[in-house]
mmCIF file with all atom_site columns, C-alpha atoms in Angstrom:
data_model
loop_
_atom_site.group_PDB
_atom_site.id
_atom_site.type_symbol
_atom_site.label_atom_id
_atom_site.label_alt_id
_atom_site.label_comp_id
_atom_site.label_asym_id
_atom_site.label_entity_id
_atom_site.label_seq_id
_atom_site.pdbx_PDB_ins_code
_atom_site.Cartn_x
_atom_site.Cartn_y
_atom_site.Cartn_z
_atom_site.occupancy
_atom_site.B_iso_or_equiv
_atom_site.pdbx_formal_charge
_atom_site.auth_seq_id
_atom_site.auth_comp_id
_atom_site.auth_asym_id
_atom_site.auth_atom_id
_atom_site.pdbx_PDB_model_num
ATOM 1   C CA . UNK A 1 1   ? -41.254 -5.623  54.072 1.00 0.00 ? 1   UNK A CA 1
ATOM 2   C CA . UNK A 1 2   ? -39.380 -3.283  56.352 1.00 0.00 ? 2   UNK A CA 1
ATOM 3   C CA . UNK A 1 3   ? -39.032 -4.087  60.370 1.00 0.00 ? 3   UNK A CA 1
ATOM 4   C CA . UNK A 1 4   ? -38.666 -1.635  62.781 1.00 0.00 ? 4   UNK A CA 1
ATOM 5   C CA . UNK A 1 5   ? -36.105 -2.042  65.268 1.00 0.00 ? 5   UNK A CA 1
ATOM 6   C CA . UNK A 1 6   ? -37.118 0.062   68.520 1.00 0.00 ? 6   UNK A CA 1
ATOM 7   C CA . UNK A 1 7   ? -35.139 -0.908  71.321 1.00 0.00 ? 7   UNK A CA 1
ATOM 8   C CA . UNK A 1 8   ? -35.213 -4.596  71.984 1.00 0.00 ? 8   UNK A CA 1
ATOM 9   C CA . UNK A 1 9   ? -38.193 -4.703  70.086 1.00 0.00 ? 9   UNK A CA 1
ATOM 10  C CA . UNK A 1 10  ? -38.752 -4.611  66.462 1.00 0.00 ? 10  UNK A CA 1
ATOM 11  C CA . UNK A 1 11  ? -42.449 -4.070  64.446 1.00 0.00 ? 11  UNK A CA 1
ATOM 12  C CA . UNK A 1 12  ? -44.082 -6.086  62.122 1.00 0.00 ? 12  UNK A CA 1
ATOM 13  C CA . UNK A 1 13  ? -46.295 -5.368  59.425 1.00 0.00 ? 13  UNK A CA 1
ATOM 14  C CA . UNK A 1 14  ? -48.805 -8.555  58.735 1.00 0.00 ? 14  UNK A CA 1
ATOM 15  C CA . UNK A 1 15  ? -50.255 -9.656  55.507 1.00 0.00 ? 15  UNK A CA 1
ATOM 16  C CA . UNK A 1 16  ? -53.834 -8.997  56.515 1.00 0.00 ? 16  UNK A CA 1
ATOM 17  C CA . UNK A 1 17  ? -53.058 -5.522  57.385 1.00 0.00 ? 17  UNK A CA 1
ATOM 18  C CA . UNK A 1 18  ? -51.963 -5.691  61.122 1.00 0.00 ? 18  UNK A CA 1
ATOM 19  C CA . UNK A 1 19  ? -48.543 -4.456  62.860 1.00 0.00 ? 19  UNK A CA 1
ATOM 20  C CA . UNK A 1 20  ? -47.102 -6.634  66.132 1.00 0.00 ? 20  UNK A CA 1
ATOM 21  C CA . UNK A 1 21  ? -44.661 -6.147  68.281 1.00 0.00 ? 21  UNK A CA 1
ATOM 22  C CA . UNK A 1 22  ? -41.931 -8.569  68.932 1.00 0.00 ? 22  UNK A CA 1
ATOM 23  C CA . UNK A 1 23  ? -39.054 -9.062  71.364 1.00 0.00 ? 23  UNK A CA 1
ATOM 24  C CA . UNK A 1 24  ? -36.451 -11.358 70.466 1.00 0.00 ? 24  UNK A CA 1
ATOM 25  C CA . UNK A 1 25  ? -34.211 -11.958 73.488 1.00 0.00 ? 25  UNK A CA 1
ATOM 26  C CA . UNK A 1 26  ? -37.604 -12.970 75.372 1.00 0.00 ? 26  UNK A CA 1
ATOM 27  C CA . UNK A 1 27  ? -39.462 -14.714 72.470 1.00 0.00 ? 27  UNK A CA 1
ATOM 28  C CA . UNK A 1 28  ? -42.395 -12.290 73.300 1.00 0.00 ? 28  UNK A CA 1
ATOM 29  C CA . UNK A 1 29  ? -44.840 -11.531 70.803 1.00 0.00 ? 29  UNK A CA 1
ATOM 30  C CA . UNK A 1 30  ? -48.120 -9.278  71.028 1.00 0.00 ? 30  UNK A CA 1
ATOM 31  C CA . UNK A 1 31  ? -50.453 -6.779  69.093 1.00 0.00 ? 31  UNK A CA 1
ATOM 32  C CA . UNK A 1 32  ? -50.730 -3.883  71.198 1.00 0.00 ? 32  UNK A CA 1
ATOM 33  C CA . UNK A 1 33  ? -47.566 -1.442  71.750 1.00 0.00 ? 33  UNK A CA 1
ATOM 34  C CA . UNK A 1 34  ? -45.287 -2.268  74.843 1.00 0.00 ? 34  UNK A CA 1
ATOM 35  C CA . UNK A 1 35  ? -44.939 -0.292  78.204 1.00 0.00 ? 35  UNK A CA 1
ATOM 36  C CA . UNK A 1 36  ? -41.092 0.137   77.501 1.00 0.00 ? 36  UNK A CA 1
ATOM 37  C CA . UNK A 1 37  ? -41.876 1.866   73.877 1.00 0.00 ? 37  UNK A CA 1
ATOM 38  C CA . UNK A 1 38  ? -43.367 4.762   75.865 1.00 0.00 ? 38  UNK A CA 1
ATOM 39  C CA . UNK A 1 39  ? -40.061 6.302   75.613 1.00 0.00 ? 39  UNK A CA 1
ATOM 40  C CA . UNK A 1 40  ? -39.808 5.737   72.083 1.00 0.00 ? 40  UNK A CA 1
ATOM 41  C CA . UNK A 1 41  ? -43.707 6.071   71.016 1.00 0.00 ? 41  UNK A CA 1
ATOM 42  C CA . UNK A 1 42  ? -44.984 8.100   73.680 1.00 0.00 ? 42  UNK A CA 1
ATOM 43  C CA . UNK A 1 43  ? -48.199 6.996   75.957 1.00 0.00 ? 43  UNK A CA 1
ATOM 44  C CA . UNK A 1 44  ? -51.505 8.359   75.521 1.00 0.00 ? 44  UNK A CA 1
ATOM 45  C CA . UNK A 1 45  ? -53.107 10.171  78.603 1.00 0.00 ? 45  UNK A CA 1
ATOM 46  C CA . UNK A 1 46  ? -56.944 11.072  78.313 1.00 0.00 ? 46  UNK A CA 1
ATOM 47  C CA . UNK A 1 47  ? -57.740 14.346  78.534 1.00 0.00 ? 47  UNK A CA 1
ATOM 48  C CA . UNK A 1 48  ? -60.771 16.471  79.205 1.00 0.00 ? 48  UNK A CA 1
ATOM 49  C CA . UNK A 1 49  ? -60.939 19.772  77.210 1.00 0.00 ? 49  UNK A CA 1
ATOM 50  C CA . UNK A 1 50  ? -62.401 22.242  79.268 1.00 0.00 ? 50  UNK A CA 1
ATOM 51  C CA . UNK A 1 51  ? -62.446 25.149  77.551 1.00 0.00 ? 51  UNK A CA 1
ATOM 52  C CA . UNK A 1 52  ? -65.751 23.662  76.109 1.00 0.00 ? 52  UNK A CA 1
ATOM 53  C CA . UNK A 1 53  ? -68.791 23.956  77.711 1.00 0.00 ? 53  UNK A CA 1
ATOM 54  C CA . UNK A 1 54  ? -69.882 19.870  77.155 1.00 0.00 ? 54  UNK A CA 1
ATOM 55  C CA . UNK A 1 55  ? -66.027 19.799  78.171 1.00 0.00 ? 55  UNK A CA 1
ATOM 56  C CA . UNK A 1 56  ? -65.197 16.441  75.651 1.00 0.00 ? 56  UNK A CA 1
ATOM 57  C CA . UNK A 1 57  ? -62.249 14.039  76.082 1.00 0.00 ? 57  UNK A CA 1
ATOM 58  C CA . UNK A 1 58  ? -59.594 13.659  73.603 1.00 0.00 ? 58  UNK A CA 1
ATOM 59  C CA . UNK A 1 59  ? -56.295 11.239  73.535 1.00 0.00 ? 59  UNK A CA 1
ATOM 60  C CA . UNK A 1 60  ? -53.291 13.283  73.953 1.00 0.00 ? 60  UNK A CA 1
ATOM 61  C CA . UNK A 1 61  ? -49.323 11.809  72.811 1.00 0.00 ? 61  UNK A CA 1
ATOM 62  C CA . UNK A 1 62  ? -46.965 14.480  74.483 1.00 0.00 ? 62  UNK A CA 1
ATOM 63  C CA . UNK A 1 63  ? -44.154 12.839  73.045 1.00 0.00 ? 63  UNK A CA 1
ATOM 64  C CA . UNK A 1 64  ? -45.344 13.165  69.617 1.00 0.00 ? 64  UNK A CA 1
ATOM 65  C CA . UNK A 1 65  ? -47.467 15.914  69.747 1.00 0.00 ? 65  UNK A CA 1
ATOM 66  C CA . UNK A 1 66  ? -49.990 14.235  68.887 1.00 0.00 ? 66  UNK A CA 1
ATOM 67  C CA . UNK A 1 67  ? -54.225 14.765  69.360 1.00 0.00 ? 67  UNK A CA 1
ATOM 68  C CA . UNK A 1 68  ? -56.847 11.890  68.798 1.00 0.00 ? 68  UNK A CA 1
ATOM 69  C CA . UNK A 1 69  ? -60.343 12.024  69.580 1.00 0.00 ? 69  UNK A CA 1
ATOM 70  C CA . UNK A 1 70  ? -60.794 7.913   70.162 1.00 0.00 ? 70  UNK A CA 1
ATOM 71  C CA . UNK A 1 71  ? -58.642 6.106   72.460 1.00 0.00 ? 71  UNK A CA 1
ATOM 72  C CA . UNK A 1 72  ? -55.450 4.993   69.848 1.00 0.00 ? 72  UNK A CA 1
ATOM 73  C CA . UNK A 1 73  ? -54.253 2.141   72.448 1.00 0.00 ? 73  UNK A CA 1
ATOM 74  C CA . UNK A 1 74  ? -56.206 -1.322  71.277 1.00 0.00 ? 74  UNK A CA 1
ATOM 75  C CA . UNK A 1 75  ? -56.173 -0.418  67.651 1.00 0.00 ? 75  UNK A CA 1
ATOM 76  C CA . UNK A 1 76  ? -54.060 -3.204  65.517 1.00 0.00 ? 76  UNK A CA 1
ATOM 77  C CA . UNK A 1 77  ? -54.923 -2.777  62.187 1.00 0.00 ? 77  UNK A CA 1
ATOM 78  C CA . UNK A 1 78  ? -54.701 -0.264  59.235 1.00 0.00 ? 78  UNK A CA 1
ATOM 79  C CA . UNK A 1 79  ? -58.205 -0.246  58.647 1.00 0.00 ? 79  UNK A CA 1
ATOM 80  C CA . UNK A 1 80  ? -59.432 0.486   62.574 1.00 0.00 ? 80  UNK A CA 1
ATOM 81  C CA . UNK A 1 81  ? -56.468 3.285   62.346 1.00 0.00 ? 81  UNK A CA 1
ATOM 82  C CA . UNK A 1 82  ? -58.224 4.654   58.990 1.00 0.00 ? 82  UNK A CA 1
ATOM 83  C CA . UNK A 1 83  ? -61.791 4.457   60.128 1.00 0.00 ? 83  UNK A CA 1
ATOM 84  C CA . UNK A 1 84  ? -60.821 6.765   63.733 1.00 0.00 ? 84  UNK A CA 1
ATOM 85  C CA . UNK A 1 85  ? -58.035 8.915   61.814 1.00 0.00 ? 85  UNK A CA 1
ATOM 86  C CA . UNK A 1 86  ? -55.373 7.529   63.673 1.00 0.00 ? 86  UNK A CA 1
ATOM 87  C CA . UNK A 1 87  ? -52.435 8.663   61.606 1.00 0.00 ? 87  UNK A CA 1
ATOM 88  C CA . UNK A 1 88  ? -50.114 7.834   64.514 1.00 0.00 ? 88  UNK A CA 1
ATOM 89  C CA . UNK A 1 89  ? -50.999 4.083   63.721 1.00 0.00 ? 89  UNK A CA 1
ATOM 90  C CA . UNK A 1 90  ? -50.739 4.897   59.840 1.00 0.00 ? 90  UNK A CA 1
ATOM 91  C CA . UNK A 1 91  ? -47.541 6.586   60.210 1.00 0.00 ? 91  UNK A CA 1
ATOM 92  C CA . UNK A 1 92  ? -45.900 3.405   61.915 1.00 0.00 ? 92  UNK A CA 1
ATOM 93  C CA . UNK A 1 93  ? -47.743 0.954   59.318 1.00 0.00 ? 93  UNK A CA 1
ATOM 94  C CA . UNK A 1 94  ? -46.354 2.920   56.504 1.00 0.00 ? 94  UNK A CA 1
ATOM 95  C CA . UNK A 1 95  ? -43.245 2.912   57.716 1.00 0.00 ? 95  UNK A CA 1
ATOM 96  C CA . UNK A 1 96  ? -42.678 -0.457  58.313 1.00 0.00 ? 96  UNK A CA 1
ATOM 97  C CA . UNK A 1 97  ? -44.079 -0.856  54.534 1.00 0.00 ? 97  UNK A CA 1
ATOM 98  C CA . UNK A 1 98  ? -47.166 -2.527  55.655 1.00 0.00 ? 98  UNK A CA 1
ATOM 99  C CA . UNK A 1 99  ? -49.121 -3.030  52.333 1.00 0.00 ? 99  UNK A CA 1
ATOM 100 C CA . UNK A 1 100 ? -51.673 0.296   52.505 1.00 0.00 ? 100 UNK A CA 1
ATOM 101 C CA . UNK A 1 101 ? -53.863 -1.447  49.605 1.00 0.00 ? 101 UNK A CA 1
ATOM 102 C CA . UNK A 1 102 ? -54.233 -4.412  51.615 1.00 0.00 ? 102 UNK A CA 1
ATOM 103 C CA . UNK A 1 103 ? -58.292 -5.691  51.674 1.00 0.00 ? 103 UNK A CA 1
ATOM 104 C CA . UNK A 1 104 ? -60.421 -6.868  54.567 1.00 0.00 ? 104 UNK A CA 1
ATOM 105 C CA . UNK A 1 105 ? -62.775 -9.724  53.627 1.00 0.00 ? 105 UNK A CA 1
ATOM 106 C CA . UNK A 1 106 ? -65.562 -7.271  52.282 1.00 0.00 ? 106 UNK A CA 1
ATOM 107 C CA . UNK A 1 107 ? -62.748 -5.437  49.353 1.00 0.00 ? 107 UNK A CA 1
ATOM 108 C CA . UNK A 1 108 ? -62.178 -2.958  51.900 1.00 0.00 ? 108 UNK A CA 1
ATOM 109 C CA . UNK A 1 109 ? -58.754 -0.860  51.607 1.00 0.00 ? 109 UNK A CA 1
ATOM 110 C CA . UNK A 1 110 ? -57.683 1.502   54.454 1.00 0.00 ? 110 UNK A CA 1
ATOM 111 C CA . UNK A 1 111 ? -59.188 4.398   52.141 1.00 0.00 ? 111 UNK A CA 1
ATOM 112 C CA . UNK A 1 112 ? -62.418 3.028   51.838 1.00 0.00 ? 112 UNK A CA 1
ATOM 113 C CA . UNK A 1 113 ? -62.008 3.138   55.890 1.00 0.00 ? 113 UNK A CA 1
ATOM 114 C CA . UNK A 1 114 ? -61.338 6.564   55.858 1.00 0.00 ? 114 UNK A CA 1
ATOM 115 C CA . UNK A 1 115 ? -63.899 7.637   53.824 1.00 0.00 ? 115 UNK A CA 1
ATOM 116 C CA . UNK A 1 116 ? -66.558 5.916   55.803 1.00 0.00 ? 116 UNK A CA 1
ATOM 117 C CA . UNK A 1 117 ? -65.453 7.503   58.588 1.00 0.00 ? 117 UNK A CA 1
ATOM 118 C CA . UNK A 1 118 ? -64.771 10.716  57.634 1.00 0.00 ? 118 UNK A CA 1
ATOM 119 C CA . UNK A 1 119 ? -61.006 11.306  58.332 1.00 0.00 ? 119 UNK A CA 1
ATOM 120 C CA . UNK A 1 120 ? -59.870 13.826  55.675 1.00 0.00 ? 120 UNK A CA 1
ATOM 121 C CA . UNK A 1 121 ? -56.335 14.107  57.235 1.00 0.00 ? 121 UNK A CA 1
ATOM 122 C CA . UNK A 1 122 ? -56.392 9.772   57.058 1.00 0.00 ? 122 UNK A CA 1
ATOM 123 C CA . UNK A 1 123 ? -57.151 10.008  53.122 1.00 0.00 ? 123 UNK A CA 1
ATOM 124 C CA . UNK A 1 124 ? -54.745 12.656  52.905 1.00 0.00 ? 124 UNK A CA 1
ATOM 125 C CA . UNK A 1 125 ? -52.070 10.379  53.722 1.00 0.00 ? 125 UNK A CA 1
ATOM 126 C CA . UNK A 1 126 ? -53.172 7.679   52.546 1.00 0.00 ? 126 UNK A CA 1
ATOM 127 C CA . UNK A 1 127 ? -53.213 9.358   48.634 1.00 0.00 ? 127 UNK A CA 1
ATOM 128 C CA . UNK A 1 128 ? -49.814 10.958  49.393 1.00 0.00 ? 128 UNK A CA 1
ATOM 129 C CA . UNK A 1 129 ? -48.089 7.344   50.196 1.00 0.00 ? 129 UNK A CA 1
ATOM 130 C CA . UNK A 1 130 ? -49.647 6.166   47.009 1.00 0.00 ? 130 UNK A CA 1
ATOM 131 C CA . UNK A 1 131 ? -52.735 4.169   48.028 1.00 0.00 ? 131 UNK A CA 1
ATOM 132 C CA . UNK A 1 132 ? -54.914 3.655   44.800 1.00 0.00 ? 132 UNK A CA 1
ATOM 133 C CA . UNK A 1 133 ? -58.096 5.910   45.176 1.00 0.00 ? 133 UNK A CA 1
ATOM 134 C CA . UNK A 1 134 ? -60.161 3.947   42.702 1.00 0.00 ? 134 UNK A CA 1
ATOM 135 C CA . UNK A 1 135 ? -59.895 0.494   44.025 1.00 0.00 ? 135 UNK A CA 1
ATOM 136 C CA . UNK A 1 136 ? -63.237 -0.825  43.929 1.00 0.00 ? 136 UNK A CA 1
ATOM 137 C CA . UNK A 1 137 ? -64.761 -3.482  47.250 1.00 0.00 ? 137 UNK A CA 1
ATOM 138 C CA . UNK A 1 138 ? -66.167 -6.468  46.443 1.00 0.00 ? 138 UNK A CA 1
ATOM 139 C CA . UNK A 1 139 ? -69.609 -4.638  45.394 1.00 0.00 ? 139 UNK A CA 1
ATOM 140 C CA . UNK A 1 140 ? -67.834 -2.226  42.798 1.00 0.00 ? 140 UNK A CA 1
ATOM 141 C CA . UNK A 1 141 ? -67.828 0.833   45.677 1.00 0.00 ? 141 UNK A CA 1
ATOM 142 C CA . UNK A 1 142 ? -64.955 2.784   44.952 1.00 0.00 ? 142 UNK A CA 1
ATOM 143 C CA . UNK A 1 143 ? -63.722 4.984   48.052 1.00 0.00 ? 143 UNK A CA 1
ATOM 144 C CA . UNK A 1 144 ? -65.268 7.855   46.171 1.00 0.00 ? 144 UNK A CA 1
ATOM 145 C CA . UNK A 1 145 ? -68.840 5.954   46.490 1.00 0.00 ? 145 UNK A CA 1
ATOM 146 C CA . UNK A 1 146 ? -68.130 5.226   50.011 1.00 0.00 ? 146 UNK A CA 1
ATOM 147 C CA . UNK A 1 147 ? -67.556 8.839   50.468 1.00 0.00 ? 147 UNK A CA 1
ATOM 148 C CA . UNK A 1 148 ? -70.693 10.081  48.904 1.00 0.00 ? 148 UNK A CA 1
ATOM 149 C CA . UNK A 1 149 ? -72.485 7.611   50.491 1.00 0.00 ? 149 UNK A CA 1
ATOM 150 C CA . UNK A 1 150 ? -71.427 8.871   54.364 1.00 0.00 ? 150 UNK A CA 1
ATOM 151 C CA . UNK A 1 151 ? -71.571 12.393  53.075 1.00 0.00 ? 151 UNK A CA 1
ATOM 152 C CA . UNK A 1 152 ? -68.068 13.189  53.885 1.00 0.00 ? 152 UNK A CA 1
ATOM 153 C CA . UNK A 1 153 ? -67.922 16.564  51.322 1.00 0.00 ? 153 UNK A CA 1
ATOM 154 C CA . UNK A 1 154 ? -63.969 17.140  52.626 1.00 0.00 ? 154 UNK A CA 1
ATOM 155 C CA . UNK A 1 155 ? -63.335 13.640  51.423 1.00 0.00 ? 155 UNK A CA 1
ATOM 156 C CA . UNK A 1 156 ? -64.748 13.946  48.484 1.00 0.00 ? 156 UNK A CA 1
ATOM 157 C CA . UNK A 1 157 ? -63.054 17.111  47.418 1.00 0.00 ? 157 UNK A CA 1
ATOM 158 C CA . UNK A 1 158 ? -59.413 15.007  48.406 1.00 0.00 ? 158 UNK A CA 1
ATOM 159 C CA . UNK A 1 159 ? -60.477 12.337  46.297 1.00 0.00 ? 159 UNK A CA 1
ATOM 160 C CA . UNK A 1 160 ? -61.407 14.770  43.583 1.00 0.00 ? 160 UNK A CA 1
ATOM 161 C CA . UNK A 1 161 ? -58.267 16.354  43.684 1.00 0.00 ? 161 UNK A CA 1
ATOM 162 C CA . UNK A 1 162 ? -56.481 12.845  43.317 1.00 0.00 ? 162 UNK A CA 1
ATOM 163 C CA . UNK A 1 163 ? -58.401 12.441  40.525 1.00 0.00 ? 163 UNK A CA 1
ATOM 164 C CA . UNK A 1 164 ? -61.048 9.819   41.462 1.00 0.00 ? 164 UNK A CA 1
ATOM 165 C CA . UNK A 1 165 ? -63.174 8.502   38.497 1.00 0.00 ? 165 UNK A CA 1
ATOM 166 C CA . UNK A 1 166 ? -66.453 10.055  38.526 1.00 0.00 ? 166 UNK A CA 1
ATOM 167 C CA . UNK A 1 167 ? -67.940 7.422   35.769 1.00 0.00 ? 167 UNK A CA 1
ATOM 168 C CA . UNK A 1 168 ? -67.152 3.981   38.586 1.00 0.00 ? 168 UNK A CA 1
ATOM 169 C CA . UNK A 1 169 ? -70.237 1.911   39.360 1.00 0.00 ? 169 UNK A CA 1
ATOM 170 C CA . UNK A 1 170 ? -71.149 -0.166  42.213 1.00 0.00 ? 170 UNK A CA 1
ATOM 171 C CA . UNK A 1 171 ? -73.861 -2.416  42.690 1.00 0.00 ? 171 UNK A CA 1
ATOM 172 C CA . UNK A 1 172 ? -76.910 -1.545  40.702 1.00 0.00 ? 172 UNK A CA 1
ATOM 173 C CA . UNK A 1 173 ? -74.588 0.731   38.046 1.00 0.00 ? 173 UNK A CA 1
ATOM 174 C CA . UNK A 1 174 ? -74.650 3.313   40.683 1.00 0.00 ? 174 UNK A CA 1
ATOM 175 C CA . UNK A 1 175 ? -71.784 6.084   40.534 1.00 0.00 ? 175 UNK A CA 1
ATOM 176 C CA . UNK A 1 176 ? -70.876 8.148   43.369 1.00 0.00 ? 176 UNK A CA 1
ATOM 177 C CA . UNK A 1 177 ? -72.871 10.400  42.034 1.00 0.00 ? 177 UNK A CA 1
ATOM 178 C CA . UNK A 1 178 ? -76.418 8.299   41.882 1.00 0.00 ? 178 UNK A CA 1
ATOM 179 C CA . UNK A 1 179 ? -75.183 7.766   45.540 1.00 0.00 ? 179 UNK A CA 1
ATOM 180 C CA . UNK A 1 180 ? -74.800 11.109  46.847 1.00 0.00 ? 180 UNK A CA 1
ATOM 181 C CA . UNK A 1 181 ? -78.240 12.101  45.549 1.00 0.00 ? 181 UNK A CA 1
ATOM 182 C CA . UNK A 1 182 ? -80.079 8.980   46.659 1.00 0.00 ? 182 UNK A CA 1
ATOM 183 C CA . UNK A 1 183 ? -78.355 9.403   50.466 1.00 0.00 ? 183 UNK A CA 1
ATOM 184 C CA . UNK A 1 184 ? -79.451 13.633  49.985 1.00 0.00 ? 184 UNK A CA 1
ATOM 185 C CA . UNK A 1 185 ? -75.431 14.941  50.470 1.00 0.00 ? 185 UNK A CA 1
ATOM 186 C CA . UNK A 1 186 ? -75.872 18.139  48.430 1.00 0.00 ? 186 UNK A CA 1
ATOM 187 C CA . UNK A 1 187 ? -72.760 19.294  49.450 1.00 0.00 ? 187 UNK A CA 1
ATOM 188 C CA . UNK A 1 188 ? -70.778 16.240  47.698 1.00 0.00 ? 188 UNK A CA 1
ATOM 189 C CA . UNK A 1 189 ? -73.880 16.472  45.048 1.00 0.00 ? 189 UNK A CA 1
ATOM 190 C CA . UNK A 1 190 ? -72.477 20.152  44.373 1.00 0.00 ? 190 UNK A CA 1
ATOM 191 C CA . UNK A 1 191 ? -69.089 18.996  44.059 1.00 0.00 ? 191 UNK A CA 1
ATOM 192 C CA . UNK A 1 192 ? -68.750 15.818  41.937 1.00 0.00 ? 192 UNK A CA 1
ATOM 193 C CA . UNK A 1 193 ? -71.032 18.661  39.211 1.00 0.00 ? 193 UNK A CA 1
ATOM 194 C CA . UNK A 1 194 ? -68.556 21.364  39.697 1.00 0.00 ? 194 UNK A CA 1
ATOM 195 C CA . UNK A 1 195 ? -65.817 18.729  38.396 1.00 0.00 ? 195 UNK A CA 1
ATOM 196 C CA . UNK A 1 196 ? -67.962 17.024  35.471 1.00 0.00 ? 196 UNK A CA 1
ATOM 197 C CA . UNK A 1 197 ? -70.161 14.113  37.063 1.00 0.00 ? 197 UNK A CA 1
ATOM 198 C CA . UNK A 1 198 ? -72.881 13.485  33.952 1.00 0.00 ? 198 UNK A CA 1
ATOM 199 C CA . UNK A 1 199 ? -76.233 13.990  36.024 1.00 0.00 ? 199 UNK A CA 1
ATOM 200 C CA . UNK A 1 200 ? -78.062 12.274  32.949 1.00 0.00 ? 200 UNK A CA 1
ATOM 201 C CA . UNK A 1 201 ? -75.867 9.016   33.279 1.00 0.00 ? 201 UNK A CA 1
ATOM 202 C CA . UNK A 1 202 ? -78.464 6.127   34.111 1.00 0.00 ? 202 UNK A CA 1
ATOM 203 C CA . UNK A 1 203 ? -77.823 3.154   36.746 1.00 0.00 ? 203 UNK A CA 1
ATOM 204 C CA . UNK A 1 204 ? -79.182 -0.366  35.975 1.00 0.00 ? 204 UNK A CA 1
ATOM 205 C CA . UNK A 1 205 ? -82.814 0.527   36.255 1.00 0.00 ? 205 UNK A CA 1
ATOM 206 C CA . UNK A 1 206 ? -82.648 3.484   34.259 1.00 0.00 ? 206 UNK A CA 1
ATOM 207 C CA . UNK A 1 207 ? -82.497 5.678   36.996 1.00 0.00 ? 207 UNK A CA 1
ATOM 208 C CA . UNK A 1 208 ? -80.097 8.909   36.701 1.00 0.00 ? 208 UNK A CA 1
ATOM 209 C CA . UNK A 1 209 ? -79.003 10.894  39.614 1.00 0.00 ? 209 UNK A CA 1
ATOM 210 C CA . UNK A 1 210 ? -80.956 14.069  39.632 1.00 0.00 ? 210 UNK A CA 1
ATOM 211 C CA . UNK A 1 211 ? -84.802 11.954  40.141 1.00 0.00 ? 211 UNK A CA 1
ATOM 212 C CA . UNK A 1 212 ? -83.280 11.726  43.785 1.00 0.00 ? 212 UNK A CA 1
ATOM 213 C CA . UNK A 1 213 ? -82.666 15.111  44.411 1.00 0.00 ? 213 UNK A CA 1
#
């Protein structure tokens, strides 16, 4: 484990996939970043965008240079960070060598957060820094599945070019492909074909992929 040292402060990485900030000369600990890191970390400022005509907010680091569309400041763990696409959170995990295969009581990883949510620029670094992209929840998903699943297509093509296994089951002996047709994502249906998938492969009640599409 690596600790940050930012000021008087230094950063923490936790075992259950959380960072904290501590000060040492005060004995302070807490979970969300403190005023005197804006210097170091930036702030975030709210901001509308007007040059759109429903004119939608967005979370804006000036410091950083850095755009989010949800509100960055009461997130405290790597799988909340995943799940929104904050990479400024995943940046500061990762560098503090907070474990980015750690699970949340459901088998969980970060990725499998990403994936649900749809962050293609999240799985992107999360595959580059080595997170494994077949590690399976506590049902068998694999983030692959999970992608399907949500119909994230962009996700599915990073996972495909990281190699995901196509042949992984879940629950029921369902692979990411059985999933993508059940849940109608054509797109990902399209794609997981293009690189091999076996559209004749049966789950657990004999079911193969194409009856749902």
């Amino acid at each position: 484990m690596r600790v940050l040292l930012l000021l008087p402060l230094a950063v923490f990485p936790t075992h259950e996939g959380r960072l904290f900030f501590h000060h040492e000369e005060r004995q302070e600990s807490r979970w969300t970043q403190p005023d005197e890191l804006g210097g170091v970390l930036g702030t975030w400022a709210e901001v509308v965008d007007e040059s759109q005509p429903s004119r939608p907010t967005f979370w804006r680091n000036e410091l950083l240079r850095l755009s989010l569309w949800k509100d960055p400041r009461p997130t405290t763990s790597i799988f909340q960070a995943a799940l929104d696409g904050n990479l400024f959170f995943m940046q500061l995990y990762a560098e503090v060598e907070g474990r980015l295969d750690v699970v949340d009581p459901a088998g969980l990883s970060a990725l499998h957060y990403a994936c649900a949510g749809g962050s293609m620029q999240g799985a992107l670094f999360l595959l580059q820094r080595q997170a494994e992209v077949d590690l399976p929840d506590r049902t068998g998903a694999t983030p692959l599945v999970v992608a399907c699943k949500y119909g994230c297509a962009d996700v599915v093509k990073v996972l495909l070019d990281a190699r995901a296994s196509l042949q992984a089951c879940c629950h029921g002996g369902n692979t990411a492909l059985h999933e993508a047709a059940a849940m109608g994502r054509l797109d990902c249906c399209h794609l997981l074909l293009l690189c091999g998938a076996d559209a004749s492969l049966p789950n657990d009640t004999v079911r193969p992929p194409w009856i749902w599409r």
